[in-house]
Amino acid sequence: MELMSVGRALRAIRIEKEMTQEELIELADLSRSQIYYIESGKRIPKLQTIQTICAALGISIYDLVCYIYCRD
C-alpha cells in the first residue's frame, strides 16, 4: 500500500470540502506559493504549518493522519 503524502492529503481534503486554494490561503493566512509547494509535494510543511492548515480545513491532525493511513 502506497501512502499519500501530507501535501496530497491536504489537497484532497480541501477539494472534498469544496474549498478553493484562495479560500484556504485566506483562512490559513499563508501565501499562494506555500500552499502550492505543500500541495504539490515540493515542500514538507513544518508541524505548525500543518496545524494551521488543518484548523483552516476544520479538521484535526489526527483526522489528517487517519486520512493518510486509514484509506483502503
mmCIF file with all atom_site columns, C-alpha atoms in Angstrom:
data_model
loop_
_atom_site.group_PDB
_atom_site.id
_atom_site.type_symbol
_atom_site.label_atom_id
_atom_site.label_alt_id
_atom_site.label_comp_id
_atom_site.label_asym_id
_atom_site.label_entity_id
_atom_site.label_seq_id
_atom_site.pdbx_PDB_ins_code
_atom_site.Cartn_x
_atom_site.Cartn_y
_atom_site.Cartn_z
_atom_site.occupancy
_atom_site.B_iso_or_equiv
_atom_site.pdbx_formal_charge
_atom_site.auth_seq_id
_atom_site.auth_comp_id
_atom_site.auth_asym_id
_atom_site.auth_atom_id
_atom_site.pdbx_PDB_model_num
ATOM 1  C CA . MET A 1 1  ? 0.000   0.000  0.000  1.00 0.00 ? 1  MET A CA 1
ATOM 2  C CA . GLU A 1 2  ? 1.444   3.318  -1.067 1.00 0.00 ? 2  GLU A CA 1
ATOM 3  C CA . LEU A 1 3  ? 0.892   6.163  1.389  1.00 0.00 ? 3  LEU A CA 1
ATOM 4  C CA . MET A 1 4  ? -0.330  9.544  0.311  1.00 0.00 ? 4  MET A CA 1
ATOM 5  C CA . SER A 1 5  ? 1.956   12.487 1.097  1.00 0.00 ? 5  SER A CA 1
ATOM 6  C CA . VAL A 1 6  ? 0.850   15.097 3.613  1.00 0.00 ? 6  VAL A CA 1
ATOM 7  C CA . GLY A 1 7  ? 0.517   17.685 0.849  1.00 0.00 ? 7  GLY A CA 1
ATOM 8  C CA . ARG A 1 8  ? -1.573  15.444 -1.380 1.00 0.00 ? 8  ARG A CA 1
ATOM 9  C CA . ALA A 1 9  ? -3.790  14.515 1.562  1.00 0.00 ? 9  ALA A CA 1
ATOM 10 C CA . LEU A 1 10 ? -4.318  18.177 2.456  1.00 0.00 ? 10 LEU A CA 1
ATOM 11 C CA . ARG A 1 11 ? -5.187  18.937 -1.167 1.00 0.00 ? 11 ARG A CA 1
ATOM 12 C CA . ALA A 1 12 ? -7.630  16.011 -1.348 1.00 0.00 ? 12 ALA A CA 1
ATOM 13 C CA . ILE A 1 13 ? -9.340  17.073 1.879  1.00 0.00 ? 13 ILE A CA 1
ATOM 14 C CA . ARG A 1 14 ? -9.549  20.677 0.650  1.00 0.00 ? 14 ARG A CA 1
ATOM 15 C CA . ILE A 1 15 ? -11.196 19.515 -2.568 1.00 0.00 ? 15 ILE A CA 1
ATOM 16 C CA . GLU A 1 16 ? -13.595 17.192 -0.697 1.00 0.00 ? 16 GLU A CA 1
ATOM 17 C CA . LYS A 1 17 ? -14.640 20.199 1.393  1.00 0.00 ? 17 LYS A CA 1
ATOM 18 C CA . GLU A 1 18 ? -15.191 22.151 -1.844 1.00 0.00 ? 18 GLU A CA 1
ATOM 19 C CA . MET A 1 19 ? -12.683 24.787 -0.773 1.00 0.00 ? 19 MET A CA 1
ATOM 20 C CA . THR A 1 20 ? -10.553 26.657 -3.279 1.00 0.00 ? 20 THR A CA 1
ATOM 21 C CA . GLN A 1 21 ? -6.868  27.336 -2.789 1.00 0.00 ? 21 GLN A CA 1
ATOM 22 C CA . GLU A 1 22 ? -7.775  31.009 -2.473 1.00 0.00 ? 22 GLU A CA 1
ATOM 23 C CA . GLU A 1 23 ? -10.126 30.284 0.433  1.00 0.00 ? 23 GLU A CA 1
ATOM 24 C CA . LEU A 1 24 ? -7.512  28.138 2.146  1.00 0.00 ? 24 LEU A CA 1
ATOM 25 C CA . ILE A 1 25 ? -4.856  30.804 1.656  1.00 0.00 ? 25 ILE A CA 1
ATOM 26 C CA . GLU A 1 26 ? -7.098  33.366 3.304  1.00 0.00 ? 26 GLU A CA 1
ATOM 27 C CA . LEU A 1 27 ? -8.243  31.146 6.186  1.00 0.00 ? 27 LEU A CA 1
ATOM 28 C CA . ALA A 1 28 ? -4.765  29.803 6.943  1.00 0.00 ? 28 ALA A CA 1
ATOM 29 C CA . ASP A 1 29 ? -3.047  33.167 6.360  1.00 0.00 ? 29 ASP A CA 1
ATOM 30 C CA . LEU A 1 30 ? -0.421  31.535 4.162  1.00 0.00 ? 30 LEU A CA 1
ATOM 31 C CA . SER A 1 31 ? 0.997   32.583 0.833  1.00 0.00 ? 31 SER A CA 1
ATOM 32 C CA . ARG A 1 32 ? -0.061  31.169 -2.516 1.00 0.00 ? 32 ARG A CA 1
ATOM 33 C CA . SER A 1 33 ? 3.420   29.717 -3.023 1.00 0.00 ? 33 SER A CA 1
ATOM 34 C CA . GLN A 1 34 ? 3.374   27.984 0.383  1.00 0.00 ? 34 GLN A CA 1
ATOM 35 C CA . ILE A 1 35 ? 0.096   26.235 -0.411 1.00 0.00 ? 35 ILE A CA 1
ATOM 36 C CA . TYR A 1 36 ? 1.251   25.371 -3.935 1.00 0.00 ? 36 TYR A CA 1
ATOM 37 C CA . TYR A 1 37 ? 4.551   23.866 -2.780 1.00 0.00 ? 37 TYR A CA 1
ATOM 38 C CA . ILE A 1 38 ? 2.902   21.913 0.038  1.00 0.00 ? 38 ILE A CA 1
ATOM 39 C CA . GLU A 1 39 ? 0.051   20.529 -2.072 1.00 0.00 ? 39 GLU A CA 1
ATOM 40 C CA . SER A 1 40 ? 2.360   19.610 -4.943 1.00 0.00 ? 40 SER A CA 1
ATOM 41 C CA . GLY A 1 41 ? 4.729   17.769 -2.597 1.00 0.00 ? 41 GLY A CA 1
ATOM 42 C CA . LYS A 1 42 ? 7.670   20.041 -3.367 1.00 0.00 ? 42 LYS A CA 1
ATOM 43 C CA . ARG A 1 43 ? 7.941   21.010 0.296  1.00 0.00 ? 43 ARG A CA 1
ATOM 44 C CA . ILE A 1 44 ? 7.189   19.210 3.522  1.00 0.00 ? 44 ILE A CA 1
ATOM 45 C CA . PRO A 1 45 ? 5.470   21.656 5.879  1.00 0.00 ? 45 PRO A CA 1
ATOM 46 C CA . LYS A 1 46 ? 6.521   22.202 9.469  1.00 0.00 ? 46 LYS A CA 1
ATOM 47 C CA . LEU A 1 47 ? 4.173   20.865 12.140 1.00 0.00 ? 47 LEU A CA 1
ATOM 48 C CA . GLN A 1 48 ? 2.948   24.375 12.972 1.00 0.00 ? 48 GLN A CA 1
ATOM 49 C CA . THR A 1 49 ? 2.028   24.941 9.328  1.00 0.00 ? 49 THR A CA 1
ATOM 50 C CA . ILE A 1 50 ? 0.192   21.605 9.210  1.00 0.00 ? 50 ILE A CA 1
ATOM 51 C CA . GLN A 1 51 ? -1.741  22.615 12.332 1.00 0.00 ? 51 GLN A CA 1
ATOM 52 C CA . THR A 1 52 ? -2.659  25.952 10.732 1.00 0.00 ? 52 THR A CA 1
ATOM 53 C CA . ILE A 1 53 ? -3.862  24.301 7.533  1.00 0.00 ? 53 ILE A CA 1
ATOM 54 C CA . CYS A 1 54 ? -5.807  21.642 9.437  1.00 0.00 ? 54 CYS A CA 1
ATOM 55 C CA . ALA A 1 55 ? -7.516  24.343 11.512 1.00 0.00 ? 55 ALA A CA 1
ATOM 56 C CA . ALA A 1 56 ? -8.434  26.221 8.327  1.00 0.00 ? 56 ALA A CA 1
ATOM 57 C CA . LEU A 1 57 ? -9.869  22.994 6.893  1.00 0.00 ? 57 LEU A CA 1
ATOM 58 C CA . GLY A 1 58 ? -11.812 22.306 10.085 1.00 0.00 ? 58 GLY A CA 1
ATOM 59 C CA . ILE A 1 59 ? -10.011 19.043 10.842 1.00 0.00 ? 59 ILE A CA 1
ATOM 60 C CA . SER A 1 60 ? -7.573  17.828 13.484 1.00 0.00 ? 60 SER A CA 1
ATOM 61 C CA . ILE A 1 61 ? -4.096  16.496 12.856 1.00 0.00 ? 61 ILE A CA 1
ATOM 62 C CA . TYR A 1 62 ? -5.494  13.127 13.966 1.00 0.00 ? 62 TYR A CA 1
ATOM 63 C CA . ASP A 1 63 ? -8.060  13.363 11.141 1.00 0.00 ? 63 ASP A CA 1
ATOM 64 C CA . LEU A 1 64 ? -5.240  14.086 8.694  1.00 0.00 ? 64 LEU A CA 1
ATOM 65 C CA . VAL A 1 65 ? -3.178  11.130 9.898  1.00 0.00 ? 65 VAL A CA 1
ATOM 66 C CA . CYS A 1 66 ? -6.227  8.858  9.641  1.00 0.00 ? 66 CYS A CA 1
ATOM 67 C CA . TYR A 1 67 ? -6.883  10.149 6.127  1.00 0.00 ? 67 TYR A CA 1
ATOM 68 C CA . ILE A 1 68 ? -3.322  9.207  5.135  1.00 0.00 ? 68 ILE A CA 1
ATOM 69 C CA . TYR A 1 69 ? -3.038  5.840  6.896  1.00 0.00 ? 69 TYR A CA 1
ATOM 70 C CA . CYS A 1 70 ? -6.586  4.509  7.132  1.00 0.00 ? 70 CYS A CA 1
ATOM 71 C CA . ARG A 1 71 ? -7.592  4.670  3.491  1.00 0.00 ? 71 ARG A CA 1
ATOM 72 C CA . ASP A 1 72 ? -8.327  1.478  1.582  1.00 0.00 ? 72 ASP A CA 1
#
